[in-house]
Short mmCIF file of N, CA and C in Angstrom, two decimals:
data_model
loop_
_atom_site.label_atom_id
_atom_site.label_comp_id
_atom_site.label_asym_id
_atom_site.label_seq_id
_atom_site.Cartn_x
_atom_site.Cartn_y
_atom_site.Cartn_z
N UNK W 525 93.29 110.24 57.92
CA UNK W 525 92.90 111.41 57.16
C UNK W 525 92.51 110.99 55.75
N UNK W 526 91.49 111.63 55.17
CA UNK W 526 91.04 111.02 54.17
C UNK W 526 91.59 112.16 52.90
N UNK W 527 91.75 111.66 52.10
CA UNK W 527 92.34 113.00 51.13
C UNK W 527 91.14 113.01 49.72
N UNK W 528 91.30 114.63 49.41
CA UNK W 528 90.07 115.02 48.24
C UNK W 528 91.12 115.84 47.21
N UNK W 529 90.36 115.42 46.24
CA UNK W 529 90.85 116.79 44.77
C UNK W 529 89.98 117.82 44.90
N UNK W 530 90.40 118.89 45.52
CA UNK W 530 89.39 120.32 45.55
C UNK W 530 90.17 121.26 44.70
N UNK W 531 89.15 122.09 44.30
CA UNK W 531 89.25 123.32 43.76
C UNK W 531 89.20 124.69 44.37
N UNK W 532 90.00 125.39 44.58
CA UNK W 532 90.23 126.63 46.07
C UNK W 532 90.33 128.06 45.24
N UNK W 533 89.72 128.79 45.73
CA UNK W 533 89.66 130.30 44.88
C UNK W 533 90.16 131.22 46.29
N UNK W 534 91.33 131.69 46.02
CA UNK W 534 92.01 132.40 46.68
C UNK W 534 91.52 133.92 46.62
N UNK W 535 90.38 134.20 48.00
CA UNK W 535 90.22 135.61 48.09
C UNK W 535 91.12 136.78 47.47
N UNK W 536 91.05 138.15 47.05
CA UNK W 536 91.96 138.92 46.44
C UNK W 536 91.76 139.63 47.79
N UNK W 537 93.05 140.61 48.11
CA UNK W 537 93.31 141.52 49.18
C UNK W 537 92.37 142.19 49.74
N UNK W 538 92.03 142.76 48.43
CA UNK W 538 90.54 143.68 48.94
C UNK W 538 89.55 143.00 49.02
N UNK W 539 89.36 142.00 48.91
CA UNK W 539 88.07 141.06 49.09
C UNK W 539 88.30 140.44 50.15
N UNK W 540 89.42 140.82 51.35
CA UNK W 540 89.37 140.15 52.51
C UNK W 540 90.61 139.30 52.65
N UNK W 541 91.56 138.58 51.03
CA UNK W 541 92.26 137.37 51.26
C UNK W 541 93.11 137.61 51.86
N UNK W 542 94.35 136.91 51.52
CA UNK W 542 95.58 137.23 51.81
C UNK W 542 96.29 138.28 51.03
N UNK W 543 97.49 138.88 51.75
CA UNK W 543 98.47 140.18 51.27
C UNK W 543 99.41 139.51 50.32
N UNK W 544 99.70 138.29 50.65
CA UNK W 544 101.07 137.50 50.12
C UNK W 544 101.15 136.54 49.57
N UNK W 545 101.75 135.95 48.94
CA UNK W 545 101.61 134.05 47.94
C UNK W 545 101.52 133.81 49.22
N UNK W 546 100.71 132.49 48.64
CA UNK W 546 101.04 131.32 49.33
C UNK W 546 102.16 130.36 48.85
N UNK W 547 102.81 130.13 50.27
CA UNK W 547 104.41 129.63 50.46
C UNK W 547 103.98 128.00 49.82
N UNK W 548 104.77 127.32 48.80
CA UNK W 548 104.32 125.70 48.55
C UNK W 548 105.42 125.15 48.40
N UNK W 549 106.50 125.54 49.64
CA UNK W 549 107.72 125.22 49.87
C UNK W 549 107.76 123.82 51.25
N UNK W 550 106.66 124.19 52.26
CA UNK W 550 106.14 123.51 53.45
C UNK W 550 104.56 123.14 53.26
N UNK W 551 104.06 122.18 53.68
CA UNK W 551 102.53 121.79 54.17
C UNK W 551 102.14 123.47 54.55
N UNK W 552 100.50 123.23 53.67
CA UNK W 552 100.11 124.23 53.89
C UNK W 552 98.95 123.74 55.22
N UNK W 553 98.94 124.49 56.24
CA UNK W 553 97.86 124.38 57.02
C UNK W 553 96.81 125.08 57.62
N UNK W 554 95.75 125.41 56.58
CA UNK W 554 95.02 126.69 57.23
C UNK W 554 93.77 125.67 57.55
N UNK W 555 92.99 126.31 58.42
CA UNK W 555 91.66 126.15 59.20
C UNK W 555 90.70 125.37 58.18
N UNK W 556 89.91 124.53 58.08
CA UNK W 556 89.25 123.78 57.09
C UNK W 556 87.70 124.06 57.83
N UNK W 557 86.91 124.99 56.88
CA UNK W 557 85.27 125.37 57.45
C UNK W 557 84.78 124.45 56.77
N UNK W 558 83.88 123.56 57.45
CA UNK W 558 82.85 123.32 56.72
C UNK W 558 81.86 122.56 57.69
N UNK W 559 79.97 122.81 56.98
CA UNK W 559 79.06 123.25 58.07
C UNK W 559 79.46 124.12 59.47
N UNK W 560 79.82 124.91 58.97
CA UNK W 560 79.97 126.03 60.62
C UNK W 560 81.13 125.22 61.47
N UNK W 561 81.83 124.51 60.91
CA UNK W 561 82.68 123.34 61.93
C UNK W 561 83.95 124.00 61.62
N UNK W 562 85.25 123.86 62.62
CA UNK W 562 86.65 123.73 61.98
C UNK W 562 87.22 122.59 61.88
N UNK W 563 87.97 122.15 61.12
CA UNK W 563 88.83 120.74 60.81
C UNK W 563 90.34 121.43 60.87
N UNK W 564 91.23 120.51 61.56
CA UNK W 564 92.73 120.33 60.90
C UNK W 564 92.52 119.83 59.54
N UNK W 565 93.44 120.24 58.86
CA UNK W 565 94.14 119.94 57.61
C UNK W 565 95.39 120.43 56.85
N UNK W 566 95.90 119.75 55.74
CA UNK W 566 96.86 119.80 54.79
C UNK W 566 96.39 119.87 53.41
N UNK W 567 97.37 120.76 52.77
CA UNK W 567 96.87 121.01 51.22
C UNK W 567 98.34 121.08 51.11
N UNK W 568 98.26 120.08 49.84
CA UNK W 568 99.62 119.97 49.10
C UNK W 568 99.54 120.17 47.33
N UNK W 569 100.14 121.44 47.18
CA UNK W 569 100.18 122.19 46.56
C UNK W 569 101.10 121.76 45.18
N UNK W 570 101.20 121.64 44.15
CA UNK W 570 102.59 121.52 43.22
C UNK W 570 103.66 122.26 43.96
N UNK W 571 104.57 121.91 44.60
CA UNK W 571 105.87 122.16 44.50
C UNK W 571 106.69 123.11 43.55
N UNK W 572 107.15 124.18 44.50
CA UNK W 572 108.21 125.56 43.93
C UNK W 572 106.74 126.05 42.84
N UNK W 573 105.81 125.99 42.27
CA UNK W 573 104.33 127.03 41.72
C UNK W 573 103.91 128.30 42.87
N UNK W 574 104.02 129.33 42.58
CA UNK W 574 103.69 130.13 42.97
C UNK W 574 102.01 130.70 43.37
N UNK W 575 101.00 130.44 44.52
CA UNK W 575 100.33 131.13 44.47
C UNK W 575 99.69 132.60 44.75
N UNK W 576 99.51 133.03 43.91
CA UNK W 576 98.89 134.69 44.78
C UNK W 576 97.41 134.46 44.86
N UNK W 577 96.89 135.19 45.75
CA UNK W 577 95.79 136.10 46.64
C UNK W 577 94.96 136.33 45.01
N UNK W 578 93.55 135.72 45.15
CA UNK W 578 92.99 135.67 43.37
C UNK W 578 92.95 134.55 42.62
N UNK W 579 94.20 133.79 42.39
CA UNK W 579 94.07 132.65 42.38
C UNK W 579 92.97 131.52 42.14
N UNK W 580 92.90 131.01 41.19
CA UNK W 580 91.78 129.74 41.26
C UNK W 580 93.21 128.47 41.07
N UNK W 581 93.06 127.58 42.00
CA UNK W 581 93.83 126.40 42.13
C UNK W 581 93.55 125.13 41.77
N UNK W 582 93.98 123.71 41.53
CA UNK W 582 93.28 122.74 42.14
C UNK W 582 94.46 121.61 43.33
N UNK W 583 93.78 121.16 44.28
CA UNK W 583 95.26 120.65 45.03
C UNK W 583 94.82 119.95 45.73
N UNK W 584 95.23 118.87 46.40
CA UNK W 584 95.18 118.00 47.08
C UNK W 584 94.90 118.49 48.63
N UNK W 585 93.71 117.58 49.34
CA UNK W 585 93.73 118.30 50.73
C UNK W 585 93.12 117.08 51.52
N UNK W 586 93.93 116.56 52.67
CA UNK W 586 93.65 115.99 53.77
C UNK W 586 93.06 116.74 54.66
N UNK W 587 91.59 116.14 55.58
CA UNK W 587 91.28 116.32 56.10
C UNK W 587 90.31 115.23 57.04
N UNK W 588 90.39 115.27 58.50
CA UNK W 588 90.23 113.96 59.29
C UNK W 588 88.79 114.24 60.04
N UNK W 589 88.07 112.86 59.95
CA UNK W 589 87.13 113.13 60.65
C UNK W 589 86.07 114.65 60.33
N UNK W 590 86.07 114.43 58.96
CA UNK W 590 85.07 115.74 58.14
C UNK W 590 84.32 114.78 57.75
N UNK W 591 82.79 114.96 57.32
CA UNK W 591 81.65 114.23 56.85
C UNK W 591 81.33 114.76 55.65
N UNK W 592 82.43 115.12 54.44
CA UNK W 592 82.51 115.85 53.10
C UNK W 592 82.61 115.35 52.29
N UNK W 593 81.81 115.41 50.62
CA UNK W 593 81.82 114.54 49.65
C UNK W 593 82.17 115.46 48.78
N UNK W 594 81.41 114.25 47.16
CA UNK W 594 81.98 115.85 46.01
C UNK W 594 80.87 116.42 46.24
N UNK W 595 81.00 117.55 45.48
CA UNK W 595 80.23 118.51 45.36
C UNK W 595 80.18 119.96 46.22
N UNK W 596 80.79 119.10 47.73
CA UNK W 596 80.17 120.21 48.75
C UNK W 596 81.54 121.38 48.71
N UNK W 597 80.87 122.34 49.31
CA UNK W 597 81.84 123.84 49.85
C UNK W 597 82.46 123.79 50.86
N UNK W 598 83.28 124.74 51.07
CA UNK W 598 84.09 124.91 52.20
C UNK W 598 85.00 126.32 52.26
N UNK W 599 85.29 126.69 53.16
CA UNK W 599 86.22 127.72 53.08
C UNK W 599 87.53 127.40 54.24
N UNK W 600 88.68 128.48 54.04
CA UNK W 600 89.84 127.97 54.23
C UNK W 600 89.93 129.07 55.20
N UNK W 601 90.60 129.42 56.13
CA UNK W 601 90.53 130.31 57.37
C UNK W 601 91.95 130.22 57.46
N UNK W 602 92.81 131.33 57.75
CA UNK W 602 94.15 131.25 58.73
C UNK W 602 93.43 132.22 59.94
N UNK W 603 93.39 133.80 60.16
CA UNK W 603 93.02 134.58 60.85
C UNK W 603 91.69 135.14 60.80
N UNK W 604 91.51 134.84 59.16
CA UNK W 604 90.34 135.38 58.75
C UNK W 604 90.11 134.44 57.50
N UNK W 605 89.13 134.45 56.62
CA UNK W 605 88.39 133.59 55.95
C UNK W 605 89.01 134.09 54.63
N UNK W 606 90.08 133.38 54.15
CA UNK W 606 91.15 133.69 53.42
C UNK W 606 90.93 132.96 51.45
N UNK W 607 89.96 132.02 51.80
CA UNK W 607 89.48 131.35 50.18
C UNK W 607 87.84 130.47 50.36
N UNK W 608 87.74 129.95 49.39
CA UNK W 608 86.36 129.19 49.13
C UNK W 608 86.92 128.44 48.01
N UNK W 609 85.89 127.08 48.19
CA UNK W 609 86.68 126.02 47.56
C UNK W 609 85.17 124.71 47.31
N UNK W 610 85.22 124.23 46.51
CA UNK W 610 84.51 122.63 46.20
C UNK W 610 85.43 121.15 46.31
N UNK W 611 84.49 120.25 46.50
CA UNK W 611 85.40 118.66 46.72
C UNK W 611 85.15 118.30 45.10
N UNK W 612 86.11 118.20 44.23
CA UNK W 612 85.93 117.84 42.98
C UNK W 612 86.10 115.90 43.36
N UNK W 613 86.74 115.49 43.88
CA UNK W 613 86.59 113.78 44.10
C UNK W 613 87.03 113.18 45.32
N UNK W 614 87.16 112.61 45.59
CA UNK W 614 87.37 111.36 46.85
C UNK W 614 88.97 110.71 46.47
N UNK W 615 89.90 110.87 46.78
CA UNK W 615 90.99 110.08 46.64
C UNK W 615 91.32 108.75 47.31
N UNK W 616 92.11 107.84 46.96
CA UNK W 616 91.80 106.47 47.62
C UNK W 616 93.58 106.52 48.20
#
């Protein structure tokens, strides 16, 4: 799995996101879009920081076998299409 520094903008309720923080107690694992594709992945979050629904973040995210650099988009899916996000760098 290759890991990136992205930047994630957490849909607001009425704009579709989530109802509730996001938990950054466990690996977060929601659906990874990108080109019309899904990926597994992990986003690891600062530890005990609270996020809510609105949210602009930046956080660490593994993802395997994606063909993603900087610059490009993506969105984050659990049930429904829950944030939008950029690859700010390439981690080694």
């Amino acid at each position: 799995m290759k890991e990136y520094k992205v930047l994630v903008n957490f849909y607001k309720a009425e704009d579709g996101g989530r109802k509730t923080e996001i938990n950054t107690t466990f690996p977060y694992r929601p659906i990874f879009v990108f080109d019309k594709k899904n990926y597994h992945c992990q986003i690891d979050f600062e530890k005990g920081v609270k996020f809510f629904p609105g949210d602009r973040v930046e956080a660490i995210i593994r993802v395997s076998n994606c063909p993603i650099k900087i610059g490009d988009t993506f969105a984050l899916r659990e049930l429904k299409e829950i944030a939008s996000g950029s690859v700010v760098s390439e981690l080694m």
